XYZ file of C-alpha atoms in Angstrom:
567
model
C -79.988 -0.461 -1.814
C -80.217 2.196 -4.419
C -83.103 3.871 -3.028
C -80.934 4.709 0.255
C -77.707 6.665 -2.325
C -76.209 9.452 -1.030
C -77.365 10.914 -4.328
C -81.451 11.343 -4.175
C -83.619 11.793 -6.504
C -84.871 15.661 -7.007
C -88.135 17.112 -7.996
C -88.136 17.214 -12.009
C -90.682 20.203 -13.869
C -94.061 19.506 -14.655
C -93.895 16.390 -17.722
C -96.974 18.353 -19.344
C -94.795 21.539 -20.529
C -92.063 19.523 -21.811
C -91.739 18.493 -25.319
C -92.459 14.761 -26.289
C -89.770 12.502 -28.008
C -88.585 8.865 -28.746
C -85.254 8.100 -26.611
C -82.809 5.764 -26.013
C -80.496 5.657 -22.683
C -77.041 4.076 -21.885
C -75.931 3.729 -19.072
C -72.082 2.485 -19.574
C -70.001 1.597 -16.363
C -66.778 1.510 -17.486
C -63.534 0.712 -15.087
C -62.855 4.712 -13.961
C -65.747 6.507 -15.081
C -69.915 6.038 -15.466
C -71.668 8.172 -18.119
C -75.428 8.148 -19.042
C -76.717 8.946 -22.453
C -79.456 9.752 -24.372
C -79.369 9.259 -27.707
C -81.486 9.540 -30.883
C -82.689 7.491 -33.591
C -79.134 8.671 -35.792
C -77.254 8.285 -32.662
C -76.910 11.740 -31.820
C -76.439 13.038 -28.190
C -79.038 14.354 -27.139
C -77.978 14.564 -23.187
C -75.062 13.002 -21.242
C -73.655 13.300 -17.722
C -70.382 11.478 -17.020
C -68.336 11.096 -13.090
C -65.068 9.597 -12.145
C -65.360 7.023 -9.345
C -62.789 6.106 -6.690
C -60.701 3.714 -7.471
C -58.214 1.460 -5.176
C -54.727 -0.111 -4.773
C -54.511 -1.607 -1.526
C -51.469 -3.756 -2.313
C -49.220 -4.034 -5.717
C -51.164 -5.516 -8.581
C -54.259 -5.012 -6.528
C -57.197 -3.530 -8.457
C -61.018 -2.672 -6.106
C -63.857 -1.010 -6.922
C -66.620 -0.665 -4.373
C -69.564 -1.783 -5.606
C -72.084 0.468 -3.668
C -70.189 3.922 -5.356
C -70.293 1.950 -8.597
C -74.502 1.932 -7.673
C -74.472 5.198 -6.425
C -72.206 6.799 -9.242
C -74.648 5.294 -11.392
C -77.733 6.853 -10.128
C -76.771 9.776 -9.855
C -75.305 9.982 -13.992
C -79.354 8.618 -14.881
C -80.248 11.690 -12.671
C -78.141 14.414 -14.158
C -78.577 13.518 -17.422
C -82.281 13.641 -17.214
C -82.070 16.987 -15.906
C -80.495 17.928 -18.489
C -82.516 16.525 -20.894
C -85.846 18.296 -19.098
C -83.437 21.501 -19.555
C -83.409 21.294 -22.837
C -87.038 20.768 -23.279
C -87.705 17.384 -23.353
C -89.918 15.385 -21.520
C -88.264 12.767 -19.314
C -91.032 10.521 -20.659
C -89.029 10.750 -23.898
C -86.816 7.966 -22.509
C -88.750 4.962 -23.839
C -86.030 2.382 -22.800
C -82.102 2.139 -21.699
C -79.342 -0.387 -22.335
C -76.443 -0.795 -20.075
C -73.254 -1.705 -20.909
C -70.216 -2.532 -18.737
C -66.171 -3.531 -17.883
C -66.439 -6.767 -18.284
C -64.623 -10.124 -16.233
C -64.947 -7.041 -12.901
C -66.359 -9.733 -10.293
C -69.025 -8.352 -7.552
C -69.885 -10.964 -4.404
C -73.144 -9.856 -2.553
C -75.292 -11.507 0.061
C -79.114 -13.035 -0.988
C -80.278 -12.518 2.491
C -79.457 -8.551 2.368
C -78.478 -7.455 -1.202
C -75.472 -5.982 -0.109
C -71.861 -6.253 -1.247
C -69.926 -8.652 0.894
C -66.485 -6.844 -0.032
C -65.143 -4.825 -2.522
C -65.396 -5.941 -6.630
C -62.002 -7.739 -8.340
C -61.443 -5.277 -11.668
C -60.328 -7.173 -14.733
C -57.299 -5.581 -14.705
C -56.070 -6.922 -10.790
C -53.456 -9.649 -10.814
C -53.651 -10.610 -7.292
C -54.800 -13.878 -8.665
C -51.722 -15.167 -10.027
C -50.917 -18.448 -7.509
C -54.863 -19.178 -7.963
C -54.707 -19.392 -12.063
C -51.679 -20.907 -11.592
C -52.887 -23.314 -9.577
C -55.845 -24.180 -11.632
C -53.843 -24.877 -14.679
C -51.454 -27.196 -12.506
C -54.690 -29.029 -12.087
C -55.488 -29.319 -16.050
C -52.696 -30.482 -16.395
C -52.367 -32.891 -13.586
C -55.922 -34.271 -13.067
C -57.556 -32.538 -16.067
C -61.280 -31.736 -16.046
C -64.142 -33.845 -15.993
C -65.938 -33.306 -19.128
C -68.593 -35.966 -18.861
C -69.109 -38.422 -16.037
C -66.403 -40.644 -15.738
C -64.246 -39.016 -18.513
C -61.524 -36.791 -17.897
C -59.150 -34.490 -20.627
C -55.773 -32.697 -19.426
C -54.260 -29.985 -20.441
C -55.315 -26.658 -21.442
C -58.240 -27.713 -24.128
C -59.993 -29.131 -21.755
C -61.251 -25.768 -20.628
C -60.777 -23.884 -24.117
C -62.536 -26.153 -25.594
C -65.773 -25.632 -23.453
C -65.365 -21.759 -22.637
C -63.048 -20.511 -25.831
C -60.582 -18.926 -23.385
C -57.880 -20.134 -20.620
C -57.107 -20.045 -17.086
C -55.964 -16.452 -16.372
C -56.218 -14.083 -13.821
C -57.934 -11.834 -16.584
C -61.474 -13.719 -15.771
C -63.737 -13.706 -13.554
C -64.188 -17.481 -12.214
C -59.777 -17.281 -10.962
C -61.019 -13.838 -9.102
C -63.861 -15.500 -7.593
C -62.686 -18.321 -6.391
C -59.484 -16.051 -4.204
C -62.686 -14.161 -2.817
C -63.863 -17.540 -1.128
C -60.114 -18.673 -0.377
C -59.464 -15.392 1.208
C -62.242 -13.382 2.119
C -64.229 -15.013 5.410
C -67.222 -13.503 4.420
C -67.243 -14.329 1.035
C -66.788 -18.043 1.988
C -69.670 -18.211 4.962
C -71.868 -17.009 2.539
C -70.802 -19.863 -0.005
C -70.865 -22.524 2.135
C -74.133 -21.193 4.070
C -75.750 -20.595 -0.049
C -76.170 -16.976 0.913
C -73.796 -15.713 -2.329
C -74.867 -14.229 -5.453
C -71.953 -14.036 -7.707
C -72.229 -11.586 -10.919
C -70.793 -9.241 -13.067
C -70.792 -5.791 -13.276
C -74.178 -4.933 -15.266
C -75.688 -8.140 -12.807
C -74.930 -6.057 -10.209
C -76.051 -3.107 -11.412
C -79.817 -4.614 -13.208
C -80.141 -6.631 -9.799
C -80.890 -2.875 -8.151
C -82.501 -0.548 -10.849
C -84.809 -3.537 -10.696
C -85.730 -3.591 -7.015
C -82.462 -5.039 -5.560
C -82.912 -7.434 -2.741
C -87.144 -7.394 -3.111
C -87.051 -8.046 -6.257
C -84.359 -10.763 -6.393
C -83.822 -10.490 -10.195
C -80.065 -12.317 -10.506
C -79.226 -12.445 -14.085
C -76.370 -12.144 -16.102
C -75.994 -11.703 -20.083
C -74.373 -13.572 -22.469
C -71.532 -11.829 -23.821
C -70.634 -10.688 -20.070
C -70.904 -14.715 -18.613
C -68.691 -15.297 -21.601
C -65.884 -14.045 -20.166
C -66.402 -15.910 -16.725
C -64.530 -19.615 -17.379
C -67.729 -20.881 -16.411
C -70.175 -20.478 -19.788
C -70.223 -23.542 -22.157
C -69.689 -21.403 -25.993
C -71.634 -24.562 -27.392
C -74.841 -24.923 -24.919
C -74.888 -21.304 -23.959
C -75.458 -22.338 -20.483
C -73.180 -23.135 -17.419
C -71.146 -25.620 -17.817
C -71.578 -28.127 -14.418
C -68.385 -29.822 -14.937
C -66.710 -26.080 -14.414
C -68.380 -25.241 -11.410
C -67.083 -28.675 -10.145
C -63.802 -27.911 -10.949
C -63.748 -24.690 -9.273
C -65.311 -25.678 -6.223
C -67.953 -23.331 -6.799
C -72.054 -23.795 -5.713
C -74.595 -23.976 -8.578
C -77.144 -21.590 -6.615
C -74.131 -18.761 -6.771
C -74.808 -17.877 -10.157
C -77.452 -15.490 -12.080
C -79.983 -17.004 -14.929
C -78.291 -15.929 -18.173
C -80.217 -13.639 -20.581
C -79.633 -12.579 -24.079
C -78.321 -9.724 -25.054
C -81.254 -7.590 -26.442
C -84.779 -8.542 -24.147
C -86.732 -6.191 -21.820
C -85.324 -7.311 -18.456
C -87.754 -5.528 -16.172
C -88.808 -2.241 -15.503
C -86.670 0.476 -13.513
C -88.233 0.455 -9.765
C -87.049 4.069 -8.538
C -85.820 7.276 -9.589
C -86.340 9.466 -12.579
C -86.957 6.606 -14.836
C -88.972 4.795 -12.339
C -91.324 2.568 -14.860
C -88.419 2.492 -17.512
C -87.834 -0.720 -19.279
C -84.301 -1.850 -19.343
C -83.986 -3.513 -22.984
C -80.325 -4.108 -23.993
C -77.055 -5.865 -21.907
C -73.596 -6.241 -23.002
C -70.495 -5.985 -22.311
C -68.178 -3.017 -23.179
C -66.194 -4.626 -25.976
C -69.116 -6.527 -27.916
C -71.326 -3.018 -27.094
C -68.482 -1.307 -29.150
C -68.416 -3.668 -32.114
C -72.339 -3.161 -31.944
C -72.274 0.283 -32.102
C -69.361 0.354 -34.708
C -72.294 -1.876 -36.679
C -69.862 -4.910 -37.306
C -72.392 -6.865 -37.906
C -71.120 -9.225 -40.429
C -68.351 -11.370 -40.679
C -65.031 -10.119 -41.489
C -65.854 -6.817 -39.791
C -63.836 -5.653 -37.189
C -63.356 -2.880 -34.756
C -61.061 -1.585 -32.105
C -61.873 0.429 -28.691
C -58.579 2.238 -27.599
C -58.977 3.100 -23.707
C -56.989 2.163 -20.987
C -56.285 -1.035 -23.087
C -57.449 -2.134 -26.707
C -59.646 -4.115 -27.471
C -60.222 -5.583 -30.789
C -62.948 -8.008 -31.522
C -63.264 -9.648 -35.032
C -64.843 -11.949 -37.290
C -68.579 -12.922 -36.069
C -68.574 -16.758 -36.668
C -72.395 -19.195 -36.289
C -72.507 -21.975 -33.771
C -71.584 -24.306 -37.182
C -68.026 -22.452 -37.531
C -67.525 -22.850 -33.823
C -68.572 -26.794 -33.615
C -66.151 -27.509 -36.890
C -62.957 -25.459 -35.490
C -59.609 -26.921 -33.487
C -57.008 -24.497 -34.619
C -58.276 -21.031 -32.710
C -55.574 -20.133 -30.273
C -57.524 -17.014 -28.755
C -60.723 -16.467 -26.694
C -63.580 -16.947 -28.349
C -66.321 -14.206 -26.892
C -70.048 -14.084 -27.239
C -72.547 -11.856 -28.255
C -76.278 -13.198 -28.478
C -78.826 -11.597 -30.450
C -82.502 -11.443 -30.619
C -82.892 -14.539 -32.086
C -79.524 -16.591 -32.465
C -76.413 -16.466 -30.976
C -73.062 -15.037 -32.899
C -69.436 -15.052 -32.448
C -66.320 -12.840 -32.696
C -62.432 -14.060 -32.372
C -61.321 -11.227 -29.645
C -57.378 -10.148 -28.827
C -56.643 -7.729 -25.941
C -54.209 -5.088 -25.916
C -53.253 -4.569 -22.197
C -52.132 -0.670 -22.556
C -53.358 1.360 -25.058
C -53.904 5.077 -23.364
C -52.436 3.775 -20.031
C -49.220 4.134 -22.025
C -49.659 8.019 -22.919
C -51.002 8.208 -19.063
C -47.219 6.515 -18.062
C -45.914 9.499 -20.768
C -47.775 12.266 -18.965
C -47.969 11.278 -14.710
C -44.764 8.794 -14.673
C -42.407 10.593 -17.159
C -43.443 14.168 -17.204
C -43.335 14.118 -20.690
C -46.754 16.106 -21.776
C -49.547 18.115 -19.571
C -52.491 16.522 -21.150
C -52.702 13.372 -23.203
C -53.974 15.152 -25.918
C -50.408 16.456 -26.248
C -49.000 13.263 -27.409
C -49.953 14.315 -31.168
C -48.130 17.217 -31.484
C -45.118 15.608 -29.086
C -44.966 12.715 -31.540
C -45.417 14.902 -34.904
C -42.205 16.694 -34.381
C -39.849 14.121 -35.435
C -40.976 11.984 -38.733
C -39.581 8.644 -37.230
C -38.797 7.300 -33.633
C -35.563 7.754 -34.159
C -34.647 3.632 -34.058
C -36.282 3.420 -31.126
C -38.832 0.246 -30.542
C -40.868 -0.091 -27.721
C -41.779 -3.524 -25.988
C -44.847 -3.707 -24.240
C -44.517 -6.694 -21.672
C -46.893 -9.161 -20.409
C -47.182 -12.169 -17.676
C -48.828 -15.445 -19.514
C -50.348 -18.333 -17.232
C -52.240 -20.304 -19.755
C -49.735 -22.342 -21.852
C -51.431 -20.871 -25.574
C -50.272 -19.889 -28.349
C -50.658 -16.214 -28.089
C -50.812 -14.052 -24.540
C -53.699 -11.759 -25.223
C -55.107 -13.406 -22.168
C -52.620 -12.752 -19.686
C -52.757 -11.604 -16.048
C -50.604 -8.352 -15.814
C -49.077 -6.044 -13.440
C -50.031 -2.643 -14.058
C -48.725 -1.309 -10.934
C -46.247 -3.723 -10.112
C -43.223 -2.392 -12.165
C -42.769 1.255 -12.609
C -42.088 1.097 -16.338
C -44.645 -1.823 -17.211
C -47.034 -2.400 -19.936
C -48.498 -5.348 -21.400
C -49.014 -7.783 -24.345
C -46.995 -8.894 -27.217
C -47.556 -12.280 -28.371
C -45.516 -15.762 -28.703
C -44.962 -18.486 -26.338
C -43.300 -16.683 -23.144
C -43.759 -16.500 -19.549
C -42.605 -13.315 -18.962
C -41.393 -10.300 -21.142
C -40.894 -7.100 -19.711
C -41.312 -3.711 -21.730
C -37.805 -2.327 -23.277
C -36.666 0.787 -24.833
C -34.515 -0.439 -27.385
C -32.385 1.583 -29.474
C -31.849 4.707 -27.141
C -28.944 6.683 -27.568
C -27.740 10.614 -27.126
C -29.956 10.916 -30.360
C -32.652 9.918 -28.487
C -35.655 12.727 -27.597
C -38.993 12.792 -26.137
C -40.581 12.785 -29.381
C -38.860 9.585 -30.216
C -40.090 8.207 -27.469
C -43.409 9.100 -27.571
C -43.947 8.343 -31.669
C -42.213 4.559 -30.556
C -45.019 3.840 -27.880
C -47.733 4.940 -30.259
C -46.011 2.642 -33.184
C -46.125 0.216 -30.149
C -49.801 0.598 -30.081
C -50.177 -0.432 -33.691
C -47.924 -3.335 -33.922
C -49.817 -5.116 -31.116
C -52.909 -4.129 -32.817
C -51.161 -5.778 -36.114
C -50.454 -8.801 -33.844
C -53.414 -9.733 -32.728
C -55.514 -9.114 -36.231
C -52.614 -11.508 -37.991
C -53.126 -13.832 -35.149
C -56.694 -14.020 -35.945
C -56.645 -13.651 -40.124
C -54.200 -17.281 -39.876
C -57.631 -18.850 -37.517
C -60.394 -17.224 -39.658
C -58.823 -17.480 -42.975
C -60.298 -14.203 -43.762
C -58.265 -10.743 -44.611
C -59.012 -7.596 -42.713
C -59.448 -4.491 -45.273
C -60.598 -1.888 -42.721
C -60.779 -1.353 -38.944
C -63.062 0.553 -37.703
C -62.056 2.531 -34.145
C -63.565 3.895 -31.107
C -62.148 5.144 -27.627
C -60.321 8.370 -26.176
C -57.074 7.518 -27.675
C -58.777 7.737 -30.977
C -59.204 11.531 -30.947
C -55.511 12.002 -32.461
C -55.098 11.549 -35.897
C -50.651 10.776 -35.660
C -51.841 7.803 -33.619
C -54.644 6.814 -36.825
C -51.768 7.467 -38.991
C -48.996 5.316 -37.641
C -51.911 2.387 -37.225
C -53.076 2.345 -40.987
C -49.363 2.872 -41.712
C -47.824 -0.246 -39.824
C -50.902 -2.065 -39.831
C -51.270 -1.996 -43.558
C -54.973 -1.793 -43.353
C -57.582 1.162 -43.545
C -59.056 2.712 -40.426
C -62.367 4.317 -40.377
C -62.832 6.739 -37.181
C -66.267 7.931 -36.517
C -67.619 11.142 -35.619
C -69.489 10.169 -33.138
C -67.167 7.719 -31.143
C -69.141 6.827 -27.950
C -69.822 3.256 -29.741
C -69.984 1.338 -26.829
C -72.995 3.369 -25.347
C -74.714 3.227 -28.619
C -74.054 -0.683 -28.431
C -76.575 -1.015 -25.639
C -78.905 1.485 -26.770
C -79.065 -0.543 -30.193
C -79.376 -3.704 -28.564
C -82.345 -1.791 -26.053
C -83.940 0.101 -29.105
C -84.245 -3.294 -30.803
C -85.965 -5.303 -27.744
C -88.740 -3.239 -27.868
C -88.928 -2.265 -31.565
C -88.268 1.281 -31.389
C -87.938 3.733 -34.224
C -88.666 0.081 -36.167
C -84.941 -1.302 -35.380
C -84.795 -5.438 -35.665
C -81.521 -6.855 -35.068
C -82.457 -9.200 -37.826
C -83.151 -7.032 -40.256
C -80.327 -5.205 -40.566
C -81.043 -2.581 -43.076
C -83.339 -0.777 -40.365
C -80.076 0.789 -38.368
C -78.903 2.003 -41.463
C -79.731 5.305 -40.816
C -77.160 4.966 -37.366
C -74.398 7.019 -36.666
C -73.880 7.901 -40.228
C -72.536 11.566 -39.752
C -69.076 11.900 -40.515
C -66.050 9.583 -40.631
C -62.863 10.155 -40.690
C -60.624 7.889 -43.225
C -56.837 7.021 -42.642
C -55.040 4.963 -45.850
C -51.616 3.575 -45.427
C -49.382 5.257 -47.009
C -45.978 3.332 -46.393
C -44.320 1.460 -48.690
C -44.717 -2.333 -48.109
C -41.163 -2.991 -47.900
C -40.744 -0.322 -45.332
C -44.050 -1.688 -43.225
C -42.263 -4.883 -43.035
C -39.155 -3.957 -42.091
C -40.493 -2.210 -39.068
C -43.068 -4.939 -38.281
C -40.275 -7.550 -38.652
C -37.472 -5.216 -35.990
C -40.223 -4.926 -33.626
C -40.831 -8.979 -33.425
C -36.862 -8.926 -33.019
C -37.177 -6.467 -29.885
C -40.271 -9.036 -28.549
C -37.833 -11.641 -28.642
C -35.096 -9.874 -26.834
C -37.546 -9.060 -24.170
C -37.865 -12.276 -23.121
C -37.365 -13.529 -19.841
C -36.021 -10.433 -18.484
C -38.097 -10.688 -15.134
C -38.079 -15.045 -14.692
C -38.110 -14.691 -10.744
C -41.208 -12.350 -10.600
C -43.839 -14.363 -8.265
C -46.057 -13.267 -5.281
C -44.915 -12.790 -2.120
């Protein structure tokens, strides 16, 4: 498929006048943009090219990508990138492997016989799914799952027990399973066993590595993970799930780990490149952050945030009842580790809502010095809102609307089906620097929600967060975190961690520059160039007065949209 892009690959100088290095690639496909880099052994850049891809809303709380321009975009960020790389002086030869990492729970549906997509990709963030997850956890609850022949469990930990997370429209499985309902090609080719089901960086290995001639269907750990399909315990697919879904055994990829050499790039500039490293965005970022011990913890502020926490073994995960979140995965070389994960549903979509909905600021950069002119929000609080369909404790693992309501965002915790965002507090006092210093506070508290959440399951205390992501840049928004989270936050220099999370994982499959996953103290020398520190500096008694008004506002919020269904 790839070799017919739009975007060809061009004649590249002579290899012989070019300089010879050791490099590392990443290719990260995230949910609006794909970027390539090349990195060093420190983690500098040494290239990069980056492109926006389309994206699509064909109905409210729809969400498509197509996955051919996600293929093409692709190609052509390996091919710009490598020119610029040869500009510079460099051999493309210099490129000894690449890792790719990826949006994760994004579901792609493409045809055996051909190799081609058999309709647009489900993003993570669509909600279209809502009467399917419902559905499914009416059936928990009613005929509960069969966990071994002849023995059935209801309720909810029947499935959170197996996978570490809950029905939701969030993952992958609820978006796959509309796709057959709804989509008449997607169920021919499932009932005629010509569907290959995957994730995004499935889709995107299954053509660097020869697409339909090839035939190499896999998909990595930390990415299946987030599928309601992998068993956390057996690291494989759990039959009983498949069952329960109504879903074909021969529809799903082998599952690899997350740092192996995959195969070897069959076209384009790095035609004979080994791909060496998979995962998925959010365990890439806590990978390149180097959390690589328990009680570390990081936090990627995009479009949402995403903060993964607390690598457990297989032994912590066998001996534990009282998690109320989603477990995720990330495998290593040589045994498989785990990390307690909470998901903030807007993180920079809410400055975007600032900037395109409200008019508020130019260019989201703007919301630092828009927020710096008044010292407080004025007694305004800001309630993100969320939908919940899976009967926990806490809704980090909710389907959402982010197009459905003009003035929605998402994800505050307790035991609620609905709770819609609110401004509360507004007055003639009010100003747009209120407003915009009470969404960033916003930001933090959920970030202080989730990490509480998690400190009562792991019984450990979080001293530091480390952070990554474009909302990041501003240091008002690292302020008010350390200041209402209570905790120190470390900011990078260098904060494209979730590239350098694949690249790691790649550098380490092959033993470059002497990295071992298992010996730790060989990435020490890894993105050590500058970090920025931020310290609370709030009084605890004023922390907790704010922390405990905005858990007031949450619980005014509630139920403030009960009739919302779809139509």
């Amino acid at each position: 498929m790839a070799r017919d892009s739009k975007f060809q690959s061009e004649l590249f100088p002579s290899s012989m006048s070019l300089k010879q290095g050791e490099f590392i690639g990443s290719l990260d496909c995230g949910t609006t943009s794909i970027r390539f880099i090349i990195f060093d052994k420190h983690a500098s850049i040494v290239a990069q090219h980056q492109l926006e891809f389309p994206q699509y809303y064909p109905n409210p709380g729809w969400h498509d990508h197509d996955p051919m321009e996600i293929q093409e975009y692709s190609d052509k960020c390996i091919e710009e990138a490598v020119k610029s790389l040869e500009s510079l002086g460099w051999s493309k030869d210099s490129i000894k492997v690449i890792g790719i990492t990826n949006q994760r729970e994004t579901c792609v549906a493409f045809s055996r016989k051909t190799g081609k997509p058999l309709c647009r990709a489900i993003v993570w963030t669509d909600s279209r799914t809502k009467n399917t997850a419902k559905h499914y956890s009416n059936l928990l609850e009613t005929h509960g799952l069969e966990i071994e022949p002849g023995v059935w469990k209801k309720g909810p930990a029947a499935l959170t027990d197996i996978t570490g997370i809950p029905i939701s429209t969030y993952f992958t499985a609820i978006k796959l399973r509309w796709m057959i309902d709804h989509y008449p090609e997607v169920h021919t080719a499932h009932e005629e066993d010509d569907l290959l089901f995957g994730t995004v960086e499935s889709w995107i290995v299954y053509n660097l590595l020869g697409g339909v001639k090839a035939g190499i269907h896999i998909c990595e750990v930390s990415n299946a993970s987030r599928t309601l399909l992998l068993n956390l315990k057996t690291l494989k697919w759990e039959s009983s799930l498949l069952k329960f879904f109504g879903l074909r055994e021969s529809i799903l990829p082998r599952l690899v780990s997350t740092s192996e050499v995959y195969g070897k790039i069959a076209y384009g500039a790095l035609s004979g490149v080994p791909i060496g490293g998979l995962v998925g965005d959010q365990q890439a970022a806590l990978l390149g952050n180097k959390c690589f011990t328990k009680g570390e913890a990081k936090c990627t502020y995009g479009t949402g945030g995403f903060p993964p926490f607390l690598y457990w073994d297989r032994h912590r995960l066998e001996h534990t009842r009282s998690v109320k979140h989603g477990i995720s995965v990330t495998l290593s070389h040589a045994k498989p580790v785990y990390a307690l994960e909470g998901s903030i549903g807007a993180a920079g979509s809410v400055i975007k809502w600032l900037r395109d909905s409200l008019g508020f600021i130019k260019e989201a950069a703007d919301i630092n010095a828009l927020a710096r002119e008044e010292p407080t929000s004025g007694g305004l609080v800001f309630v993100t809102c969320f939908l919940w369909s899976s009967g926990s404790l806490l809704g980090f693992w909710c389907g959402w609307y982010p197009h459905r309501y003009c003035h929605c965002f998402l994800t505050v915790y307790e035991i609620q089906q609905h709770s819609t965002r609110l401004r509360l507090g507004i007055s003639q006092y009010t100003n747009r620097s209120h407003i915009a210093r009470a969404a960033l506070e916003a930001n933090a508290f959920q970030t202080r929600a989730i990490i509480e959440s998690m400190k009562k399951d792991s019984g450990s205390e979080l001293k530091q967060l480390k952070v990554d992501g474009g909302m990041t840049n501003g240091d008002i928004v690292m302020e008010i975190l350390a200041n209402l989270g209570g905790f120190k936050v470390i900011r990078p220099e260098m904060r494209e961690s979730t590239a350098l999370g694949s690249a790691i994982m790649a550098g380490c499959a092959i033993g470059l520059y002497g990295w071992d996953i298992n010996k730790l103290e060989t990435l020490n020398e890894v993105n050590t160039r500058g970090t920025s520190e931020f310290k609370p500096s709030f009084d605890e008694e004023v922390r907790e007065k704010m922390w405990n008004g905005w858990q007031r506002a949450v619980e005014r919020s509630k139920g403030w949209e009960d009739a919302v269904d779809e139509e």
